[in-house]
Coordinates of C-alpha atoms in Angstrom, one line a residue:
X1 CA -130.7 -49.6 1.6
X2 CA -127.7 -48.6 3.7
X3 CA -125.3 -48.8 1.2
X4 CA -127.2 -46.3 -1.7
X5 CA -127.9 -43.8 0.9
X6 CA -123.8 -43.7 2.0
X7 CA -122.2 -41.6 0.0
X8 CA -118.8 -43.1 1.5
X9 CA -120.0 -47.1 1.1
X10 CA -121.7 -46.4 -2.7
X11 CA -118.4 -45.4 -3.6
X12 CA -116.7 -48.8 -2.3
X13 CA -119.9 -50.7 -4.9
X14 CA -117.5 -51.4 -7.5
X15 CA -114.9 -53.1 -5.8
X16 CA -117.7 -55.3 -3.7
X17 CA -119.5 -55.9 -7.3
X18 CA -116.2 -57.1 -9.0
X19 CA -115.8 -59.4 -5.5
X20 CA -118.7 -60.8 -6.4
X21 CA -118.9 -61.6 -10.4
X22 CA -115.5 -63.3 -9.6
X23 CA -116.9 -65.5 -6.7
X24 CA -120.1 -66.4 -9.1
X25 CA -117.8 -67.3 -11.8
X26 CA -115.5 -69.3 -9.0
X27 CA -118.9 -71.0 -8.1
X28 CA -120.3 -71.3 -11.6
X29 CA -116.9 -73.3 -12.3
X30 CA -117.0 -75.6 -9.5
X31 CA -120.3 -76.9 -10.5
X32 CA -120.0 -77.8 -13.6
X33 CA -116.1 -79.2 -12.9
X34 CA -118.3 -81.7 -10.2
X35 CA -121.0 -82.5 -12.6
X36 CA -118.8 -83.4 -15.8
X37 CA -116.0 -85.3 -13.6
X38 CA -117.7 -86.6 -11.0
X39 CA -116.3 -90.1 -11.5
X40 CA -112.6 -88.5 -11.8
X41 CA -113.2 -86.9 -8.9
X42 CA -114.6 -89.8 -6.9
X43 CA -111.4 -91.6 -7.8
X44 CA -109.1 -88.6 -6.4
X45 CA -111.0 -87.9 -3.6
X46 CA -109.6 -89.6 -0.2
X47 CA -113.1 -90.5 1.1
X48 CA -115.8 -88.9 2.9
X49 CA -114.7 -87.5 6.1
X50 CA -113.0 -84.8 4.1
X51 CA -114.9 -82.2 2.4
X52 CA -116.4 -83.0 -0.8
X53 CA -115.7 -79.7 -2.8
X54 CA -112.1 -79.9 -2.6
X55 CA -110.7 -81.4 -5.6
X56 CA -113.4 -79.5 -7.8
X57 CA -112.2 -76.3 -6.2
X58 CA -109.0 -76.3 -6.6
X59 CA -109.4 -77.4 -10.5
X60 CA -112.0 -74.4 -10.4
X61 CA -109.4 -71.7 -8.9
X62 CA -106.4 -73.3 -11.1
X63 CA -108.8 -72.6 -14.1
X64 CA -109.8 -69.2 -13.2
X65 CA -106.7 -68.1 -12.4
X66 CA -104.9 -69.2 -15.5
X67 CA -107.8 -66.7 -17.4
X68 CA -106.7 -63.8 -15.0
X69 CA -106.8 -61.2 -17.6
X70 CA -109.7 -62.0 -19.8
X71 CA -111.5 -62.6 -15.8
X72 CA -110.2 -59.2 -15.4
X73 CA -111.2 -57.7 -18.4
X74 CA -114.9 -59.6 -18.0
X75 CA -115.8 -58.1 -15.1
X76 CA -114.8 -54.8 -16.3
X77 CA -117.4 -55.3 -18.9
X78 CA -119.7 -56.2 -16.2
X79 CA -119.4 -53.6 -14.5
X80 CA -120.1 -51.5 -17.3
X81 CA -123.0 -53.3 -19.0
X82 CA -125.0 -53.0 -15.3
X83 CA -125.5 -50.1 -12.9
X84 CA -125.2 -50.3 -9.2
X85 CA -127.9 -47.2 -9.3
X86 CA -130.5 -49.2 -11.5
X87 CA -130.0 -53.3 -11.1
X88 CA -129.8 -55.4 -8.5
X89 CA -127.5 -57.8 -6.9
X90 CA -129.4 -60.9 -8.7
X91 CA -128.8 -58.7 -12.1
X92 CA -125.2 -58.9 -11.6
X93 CA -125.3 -62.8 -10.4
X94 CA -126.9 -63.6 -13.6
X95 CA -124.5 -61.8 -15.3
X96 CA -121.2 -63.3 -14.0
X97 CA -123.7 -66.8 -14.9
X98 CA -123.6 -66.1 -18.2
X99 CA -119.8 -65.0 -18.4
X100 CA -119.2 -67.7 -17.2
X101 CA -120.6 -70.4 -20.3
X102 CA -118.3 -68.1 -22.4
X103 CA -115.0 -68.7 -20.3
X104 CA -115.8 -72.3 -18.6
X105 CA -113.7 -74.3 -21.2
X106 CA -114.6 -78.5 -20.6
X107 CA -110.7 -79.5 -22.3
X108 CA -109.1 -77.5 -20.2
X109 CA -111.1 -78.4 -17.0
X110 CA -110.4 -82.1 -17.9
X111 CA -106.4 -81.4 -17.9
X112 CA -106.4 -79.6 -14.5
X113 CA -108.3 -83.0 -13.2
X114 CA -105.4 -84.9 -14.6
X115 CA -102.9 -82.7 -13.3
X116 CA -104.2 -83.1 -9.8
X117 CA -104.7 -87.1 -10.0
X118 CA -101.2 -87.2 -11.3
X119 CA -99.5 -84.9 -8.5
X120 CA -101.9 -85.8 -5.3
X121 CA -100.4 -87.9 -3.2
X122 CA -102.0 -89.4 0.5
X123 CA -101.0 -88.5 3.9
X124 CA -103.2 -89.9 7.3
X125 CA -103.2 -86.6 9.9
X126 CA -106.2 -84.6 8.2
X127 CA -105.4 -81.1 7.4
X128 CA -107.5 -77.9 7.1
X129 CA -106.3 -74.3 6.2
X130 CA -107.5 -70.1 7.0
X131 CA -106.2 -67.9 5.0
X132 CA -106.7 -64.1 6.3
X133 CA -106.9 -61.4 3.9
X134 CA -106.9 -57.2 4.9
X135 CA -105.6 -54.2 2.3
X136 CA -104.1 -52.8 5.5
X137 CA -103.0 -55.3 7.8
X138 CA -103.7 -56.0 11.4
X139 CA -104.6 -52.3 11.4
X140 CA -108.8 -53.7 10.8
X141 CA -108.7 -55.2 14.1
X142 CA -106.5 -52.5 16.3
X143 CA -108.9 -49.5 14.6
X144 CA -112.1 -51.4 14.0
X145 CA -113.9 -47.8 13.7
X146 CA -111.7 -47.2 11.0
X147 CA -110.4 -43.7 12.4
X148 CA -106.8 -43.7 11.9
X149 CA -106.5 -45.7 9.0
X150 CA -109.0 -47.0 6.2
X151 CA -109.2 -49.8 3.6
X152 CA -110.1 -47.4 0.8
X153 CA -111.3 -50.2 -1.7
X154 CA -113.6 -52.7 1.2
X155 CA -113.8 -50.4 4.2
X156 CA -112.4 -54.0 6.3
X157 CA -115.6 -55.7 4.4
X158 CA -118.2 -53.7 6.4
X159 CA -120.9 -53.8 3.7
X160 CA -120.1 -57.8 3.6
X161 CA -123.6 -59.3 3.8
X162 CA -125.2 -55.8 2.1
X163 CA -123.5 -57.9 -1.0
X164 CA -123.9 -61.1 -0.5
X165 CA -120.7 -61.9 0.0
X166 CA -121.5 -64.0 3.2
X167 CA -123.5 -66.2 1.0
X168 CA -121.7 -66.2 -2.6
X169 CA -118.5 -67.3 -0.5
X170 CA -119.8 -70.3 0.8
X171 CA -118.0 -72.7 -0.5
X172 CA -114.8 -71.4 0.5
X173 CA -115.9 -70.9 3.5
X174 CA -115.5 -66.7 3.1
X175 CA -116.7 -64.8 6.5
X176 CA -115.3 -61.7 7.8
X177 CA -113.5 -62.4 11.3
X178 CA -112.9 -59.2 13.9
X179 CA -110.5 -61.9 15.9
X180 CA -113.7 -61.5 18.7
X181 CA -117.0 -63.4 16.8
X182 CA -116.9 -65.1 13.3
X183 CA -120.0 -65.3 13.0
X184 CA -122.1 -62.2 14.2
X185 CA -124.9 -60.9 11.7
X186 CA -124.1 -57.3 12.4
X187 CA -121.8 -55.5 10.1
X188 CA -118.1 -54.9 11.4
X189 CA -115.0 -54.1 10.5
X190 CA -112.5 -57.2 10.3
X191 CA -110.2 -59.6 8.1
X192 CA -111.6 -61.8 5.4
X193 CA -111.1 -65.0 6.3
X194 CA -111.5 -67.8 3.6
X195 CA -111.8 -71.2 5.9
X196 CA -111.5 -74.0 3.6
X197 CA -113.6 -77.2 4.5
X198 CA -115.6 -74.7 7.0
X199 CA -119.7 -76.1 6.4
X200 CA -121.0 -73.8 9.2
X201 CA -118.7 -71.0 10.7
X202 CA -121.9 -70.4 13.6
X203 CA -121.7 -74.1 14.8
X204 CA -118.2 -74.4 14.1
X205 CA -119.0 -77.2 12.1
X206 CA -116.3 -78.9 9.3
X207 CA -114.4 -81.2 7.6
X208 CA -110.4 -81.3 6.9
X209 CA -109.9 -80.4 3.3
X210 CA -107.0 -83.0 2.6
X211 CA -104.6 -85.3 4.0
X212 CA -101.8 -84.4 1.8
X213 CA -99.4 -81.6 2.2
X214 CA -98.9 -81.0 -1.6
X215 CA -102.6 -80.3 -2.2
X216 CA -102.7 -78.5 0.8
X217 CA -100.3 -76.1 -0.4
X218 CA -101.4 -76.1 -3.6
X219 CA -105.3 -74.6 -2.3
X220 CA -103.4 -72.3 -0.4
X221 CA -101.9 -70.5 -3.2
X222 CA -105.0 -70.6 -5.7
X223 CA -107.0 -69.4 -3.3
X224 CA -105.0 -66.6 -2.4
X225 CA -104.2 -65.5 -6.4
X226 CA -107.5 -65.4 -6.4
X227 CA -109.1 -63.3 -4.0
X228 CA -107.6 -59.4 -5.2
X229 CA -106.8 -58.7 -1.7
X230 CA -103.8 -58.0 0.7
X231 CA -102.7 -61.7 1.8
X232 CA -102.4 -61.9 5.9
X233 CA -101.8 -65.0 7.4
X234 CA -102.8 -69.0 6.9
X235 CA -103.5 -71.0 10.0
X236 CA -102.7 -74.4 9.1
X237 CA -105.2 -77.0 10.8
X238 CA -104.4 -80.7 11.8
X239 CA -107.4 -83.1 13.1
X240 CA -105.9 -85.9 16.0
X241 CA -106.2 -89.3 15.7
X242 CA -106.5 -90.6 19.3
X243 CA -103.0 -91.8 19.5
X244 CA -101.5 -88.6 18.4
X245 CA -103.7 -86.8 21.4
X246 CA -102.2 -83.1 22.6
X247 CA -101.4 -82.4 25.6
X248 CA -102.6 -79.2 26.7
X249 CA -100.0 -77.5 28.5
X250 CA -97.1 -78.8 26.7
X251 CA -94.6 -76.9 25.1
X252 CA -92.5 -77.2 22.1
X253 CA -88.7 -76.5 22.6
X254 CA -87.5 -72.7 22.1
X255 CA -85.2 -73.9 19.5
X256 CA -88.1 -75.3 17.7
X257 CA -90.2 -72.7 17.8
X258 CA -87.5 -70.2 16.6
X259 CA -87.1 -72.7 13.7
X260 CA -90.7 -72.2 13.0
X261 CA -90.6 -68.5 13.0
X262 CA -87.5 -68.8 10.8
X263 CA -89.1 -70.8 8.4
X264 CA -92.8 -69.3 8.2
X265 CA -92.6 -66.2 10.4
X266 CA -92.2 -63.4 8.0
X267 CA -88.5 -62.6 9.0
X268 CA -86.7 -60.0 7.6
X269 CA -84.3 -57.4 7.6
X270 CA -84.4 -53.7 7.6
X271 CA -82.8 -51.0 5.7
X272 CA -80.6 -50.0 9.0
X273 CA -79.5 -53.7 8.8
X274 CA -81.5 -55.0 11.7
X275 CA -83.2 -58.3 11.6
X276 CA -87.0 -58.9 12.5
X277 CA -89.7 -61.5 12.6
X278 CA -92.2 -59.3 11.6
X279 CA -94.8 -62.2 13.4
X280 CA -92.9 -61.6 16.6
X281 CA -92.0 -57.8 16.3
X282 CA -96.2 -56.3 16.0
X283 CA -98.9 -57.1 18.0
X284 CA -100.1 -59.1 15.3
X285 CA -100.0 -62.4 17.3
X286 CA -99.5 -61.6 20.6
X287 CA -100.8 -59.1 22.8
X288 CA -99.6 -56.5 25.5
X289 CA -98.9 -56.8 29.3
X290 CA -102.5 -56.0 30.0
X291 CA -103.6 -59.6 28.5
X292 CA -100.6 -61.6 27.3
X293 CA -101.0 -64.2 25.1
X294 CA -99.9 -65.6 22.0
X295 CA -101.2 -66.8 18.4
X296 CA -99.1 -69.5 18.1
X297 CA -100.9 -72.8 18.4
X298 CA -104.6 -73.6 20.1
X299 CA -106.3 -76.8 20.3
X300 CA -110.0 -77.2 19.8
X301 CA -112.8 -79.7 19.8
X302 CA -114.6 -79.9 16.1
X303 CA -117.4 -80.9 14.6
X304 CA -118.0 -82.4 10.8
X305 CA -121.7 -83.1 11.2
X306 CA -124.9 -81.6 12.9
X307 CA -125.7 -84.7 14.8
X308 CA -123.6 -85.4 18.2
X309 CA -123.9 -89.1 17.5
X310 CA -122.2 -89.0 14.6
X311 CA -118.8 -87.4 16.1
X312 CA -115.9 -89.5 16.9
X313 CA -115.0 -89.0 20.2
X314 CA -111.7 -87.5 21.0
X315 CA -111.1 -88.5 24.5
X316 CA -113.7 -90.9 26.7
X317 CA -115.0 -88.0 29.2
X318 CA -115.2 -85.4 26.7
X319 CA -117.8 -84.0 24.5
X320 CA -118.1 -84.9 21.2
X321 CA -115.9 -84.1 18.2
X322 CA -112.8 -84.6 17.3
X323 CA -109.2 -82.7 18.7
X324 CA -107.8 -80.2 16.1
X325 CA -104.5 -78.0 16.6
X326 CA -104.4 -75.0 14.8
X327 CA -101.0 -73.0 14.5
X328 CA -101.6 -69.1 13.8
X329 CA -98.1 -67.9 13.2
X330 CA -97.6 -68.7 9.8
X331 CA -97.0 -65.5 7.4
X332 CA -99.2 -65.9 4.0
X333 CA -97.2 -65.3 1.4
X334 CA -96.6 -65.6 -2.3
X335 CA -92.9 -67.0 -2.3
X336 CA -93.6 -69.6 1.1
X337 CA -93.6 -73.0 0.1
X338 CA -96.5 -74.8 2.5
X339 CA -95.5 -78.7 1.6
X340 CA -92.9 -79.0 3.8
X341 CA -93.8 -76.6 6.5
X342 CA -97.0 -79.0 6.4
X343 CA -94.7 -82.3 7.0
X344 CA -93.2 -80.3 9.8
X345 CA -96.1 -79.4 11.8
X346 CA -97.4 -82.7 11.4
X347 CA -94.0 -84.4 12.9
X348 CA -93.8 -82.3 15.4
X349 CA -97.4 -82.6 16.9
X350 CA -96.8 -86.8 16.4
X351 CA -93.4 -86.5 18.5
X352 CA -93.6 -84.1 20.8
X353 CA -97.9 -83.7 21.3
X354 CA -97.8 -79.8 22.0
X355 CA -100.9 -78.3 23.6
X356 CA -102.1 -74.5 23.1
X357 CA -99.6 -71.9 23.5
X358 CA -100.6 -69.6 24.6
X359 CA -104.0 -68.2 26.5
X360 CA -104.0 -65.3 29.1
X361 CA -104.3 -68.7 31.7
X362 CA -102.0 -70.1 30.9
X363 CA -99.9 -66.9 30.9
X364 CA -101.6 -66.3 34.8
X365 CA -100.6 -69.7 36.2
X366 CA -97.4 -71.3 34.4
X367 CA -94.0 -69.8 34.9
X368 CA -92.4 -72.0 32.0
X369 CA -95.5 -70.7 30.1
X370 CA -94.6 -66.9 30.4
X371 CA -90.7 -67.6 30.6
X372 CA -91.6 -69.3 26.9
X373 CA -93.3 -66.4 26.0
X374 CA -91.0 -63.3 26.9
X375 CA -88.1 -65.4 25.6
X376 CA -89.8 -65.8 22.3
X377 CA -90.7 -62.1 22.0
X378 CA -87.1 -61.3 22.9
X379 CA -85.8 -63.0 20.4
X380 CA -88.3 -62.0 17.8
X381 CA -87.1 -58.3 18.5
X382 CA -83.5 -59.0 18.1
X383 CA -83.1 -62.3 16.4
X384 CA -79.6 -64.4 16.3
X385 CA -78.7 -67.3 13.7
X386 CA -80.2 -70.5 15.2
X387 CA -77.7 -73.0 16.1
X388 CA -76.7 -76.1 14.0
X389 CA -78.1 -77.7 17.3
X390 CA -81.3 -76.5 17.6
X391 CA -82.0 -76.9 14.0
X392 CA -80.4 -80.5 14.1
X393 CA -83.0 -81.4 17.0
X394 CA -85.9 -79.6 15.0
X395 CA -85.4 -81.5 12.6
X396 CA -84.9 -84.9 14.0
X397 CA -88.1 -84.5 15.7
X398 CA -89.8 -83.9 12.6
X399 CA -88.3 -86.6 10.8
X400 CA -89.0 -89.1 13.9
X401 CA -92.5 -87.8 14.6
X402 CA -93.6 -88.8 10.7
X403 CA -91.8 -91.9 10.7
X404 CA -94.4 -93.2 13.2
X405 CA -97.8 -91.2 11.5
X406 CA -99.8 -94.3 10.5
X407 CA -100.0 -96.6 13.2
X408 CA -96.3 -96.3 14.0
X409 CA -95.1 -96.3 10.5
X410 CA -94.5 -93.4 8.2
X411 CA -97.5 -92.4 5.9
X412 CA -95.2 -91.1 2.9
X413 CA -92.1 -92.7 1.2
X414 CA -88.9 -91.8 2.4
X415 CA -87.9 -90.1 -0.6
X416 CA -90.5 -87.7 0.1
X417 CA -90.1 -87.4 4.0
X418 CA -86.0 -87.1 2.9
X419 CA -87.1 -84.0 0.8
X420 CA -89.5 -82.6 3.3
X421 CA -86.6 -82.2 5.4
X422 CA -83.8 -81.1 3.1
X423 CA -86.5 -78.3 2.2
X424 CA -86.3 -77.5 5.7
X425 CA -82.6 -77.5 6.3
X426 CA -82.4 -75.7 3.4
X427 CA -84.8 -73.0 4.4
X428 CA -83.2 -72.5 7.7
X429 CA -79.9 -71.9 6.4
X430 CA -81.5 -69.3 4.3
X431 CA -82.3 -67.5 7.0
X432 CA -78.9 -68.1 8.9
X433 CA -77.7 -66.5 5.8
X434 CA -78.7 -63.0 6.9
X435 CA -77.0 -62.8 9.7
X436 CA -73.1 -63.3 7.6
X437 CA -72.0 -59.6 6.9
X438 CA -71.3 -59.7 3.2
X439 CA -70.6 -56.7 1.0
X440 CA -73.7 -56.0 -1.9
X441 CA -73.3 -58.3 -4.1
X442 CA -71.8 -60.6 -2.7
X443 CA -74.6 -63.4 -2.6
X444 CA -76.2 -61.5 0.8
X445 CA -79.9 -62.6 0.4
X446 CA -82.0 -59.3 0.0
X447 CA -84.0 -57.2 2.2
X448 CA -87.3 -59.5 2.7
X449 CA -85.5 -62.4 4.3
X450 CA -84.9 -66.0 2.7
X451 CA -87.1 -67.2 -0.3
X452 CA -88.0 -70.6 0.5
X453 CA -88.6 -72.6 -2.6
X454 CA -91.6 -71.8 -3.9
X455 CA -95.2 -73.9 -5.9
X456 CA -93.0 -75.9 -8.0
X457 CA -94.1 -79.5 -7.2
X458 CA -92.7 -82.3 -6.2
X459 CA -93.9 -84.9 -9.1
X460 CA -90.4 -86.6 -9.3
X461 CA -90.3 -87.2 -5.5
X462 CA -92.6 -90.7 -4.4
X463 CA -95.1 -89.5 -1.9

């Protein structure tokens, strides 16, 4: 095959073997979490327009990642018990099979069933997540041919499918995504995407993961622990009931946005003392003056199910499916606490009903558009505190815009919408914080910008 007679992409075997044991042992778990609890999981579940996999998955990642070393350490022996030169891909499957009735532990998979049932908590917007993964950045799509700059341990996942990757990930919904088709056959160089919920990336076919914020976060971190790759960027996904329809060419507030970027936009400052938003500052998200446009937020029609019939329809006149908006900006991150940032997107769409911002139309024909835009950019390159005004109006949107999510009322307690937003405050004053000129030492946050508080959970808070 193509890979055995490539010196350069038989050296890269190992690394796309060991991504494979752990995604059999990932898979291995997931089954037998859904065939010993399904009742549990029935109970947890919030019904069945989400996707089905979801609380077994997450007990599955927590599990595996909790046994990172011996996973570690297991694959290693896997590695060494087989040869790439002399077995085959099944060999190894059935290997990491096997591992896997020596790790899968039925106690322990029992306890991390409790922990979610006990923590879960119910929202009403749906909400989906992608998580992008690359070992060298937005430098896989600029250099797809890989001639300035290489991923020495994947090669941007180019041998993919010659592994497969593209079917061992399914339930993750792993693909590889060159930002120009998700779904092409032919190898390429390009992010790994893991798009949770996804059932079929070709006829952009799937279902929201979960309707709370907490679980929502939670999946987000498991899943990227899990996957030994560079983290990216999460695009955070929220299905429209008809009420809470977008309007397309709507725009949120600069304040707001620059609240946004504050709070999940990767801001930082550099050794010379400058401050960034690293989202902003590259061309990760937006692109030059020969096509401007901008990753911030894009609305799209989706499908959960292969029959038309069976789609709710989003606006009479339309096709079928339902309305999702999808913001891109978000930095993923280790330290970035998702639950709030969640409840924030979600009052903001609810109050103010932003469209897409912002396509290369858009850009063409609407002067606020591309004021927006370059205003945005601007401050991205040389950002200032945001005012207490902007940030008091930021936040009084969200607050009003989830005190009206269930058929005018609020779909969580106020405890928990009161803590959503302290979280917020709290983060943006963080950031605010960088700008006061303070001697070392002095309580100056350091160098990668404000920490917002991190997975601890929220159990004591009523959802």
């Amino acid at each position: 095959n193509r890979v055995a007679d490539d010196p350069e992409a038989k050296a890269l075997a190992p690394n796309y073997l060991a991504m494979a044991i752990r995604q059999v042992i990932f898979n291995q778990y997931e089954d037998r979490i859904r065939k010993d609890f399904r009742y549990e999981i029935d109970h947890i579940s919030p019904g069945p327009g989400y996707y089905e996999r979801a609380v077994s998955s997450l007990a599955a990642l927590r599990l595996v990642n909790s046994a990172e070393s011996t996973l570690d350490m297991m694959i290693a022996d896997g590695l060494t018990d087989l040869s790439f030169d002399k077995d085959h891909l099944v060999d190894f499957v059935q290997w990491a099979i096997l591992a896997t009735d020596e790790l899968y532990d039925h106690n322990l998979a029992k306890h991390e069933i409790e922990y979610i049932r006990r923590h879960k908590g119910r929202g009403y917007i749906p909400m989906g997540a992608e998580l992008e993964f690359s070992n060298i950045g937005h430098s896989v799509i600029d250099d797809p041919q890989g001639q300035a700059m290489r991923d020495m341990s994947y090669d941007g996942f180019l041998y993919f499918p010659d592994f497969g990757l593209n079917v061992l990930t399914w339930k993750l919904g792993g693909h590889v995504d060159d930002h120009h088709d998700k779904a092409s056959a032919s190898p390429r160089r390009g992010f790994f995407e893991v798009a949770l919920g996804n059932l079929s990336i070709r006829a952009n076919i799937s279902k929201p993961l979960t309707d709370d914020p907490w679980f929502l976060n939670q999946f987000i971190h498991e899943a990227r622990a899990f996957y030994k790759i560079m983290p990216h960027s999460v695009h955070i996904s929220l299905q429209l009931r008809r009420q809470q329809s977008p309007v397309q060419d709507r725009l949120l507030r600069l304040g707001t946005m620059k609240c946004l970027f504050a709070i999940a936009g990767d801001p930082v400052r550099t050794p010379d003392g400058l401050m960034h938003i690293r989202r902003l500052q590259s061309e990760e998200i937006h692109a030059g003056q020969s096509n401007p446009h901008l990753l911030f937020s894009e609305i799209s029609l989706r499908h959960s199910s292969e029959s038309a019939n069976s789609y709710p329809r989003a606006r009479a006149g339309r096709g079928a499916g339902t309305y999702v908006q999808q913001f891109k900006f978000l930095r993923l991150a280790s330290d970035m606490n998702y639950e709030p940032i969640a409840m924030a997107l979600k009052g903001l769409q609810i109050r103010r009903h932003p469209g897409s911002f912002m396509t290369n139309a858009q850009y063409e024909r609407n002067a606020k558009h591309r004021t927006a835009y370059h205003n945005l950019l601007d401050w991205g390159n040389s950002p200032e505190a945001i005012s207490d005004k902007d940030i008091n109006t930021f936040l009084s949107a969200v607050d009003d815009g989830l005190a009206t999510e269930r058929f005018g009322k609020s779909a969580h307690s106020g405890a928990y919408v009161s803590w959503a937003i302290d979280q917020l405050r709290s983060t943006l004053m963080g950031f605010n914080m960088l700008f006061n000129r303070q001697e070392p030492g002095q309580g100056e946050p350091g160098p990668e910008g404000p920490k917002p508080t991190g997975r601890a959970s929220v159990g004591d808070v009523e959802k």
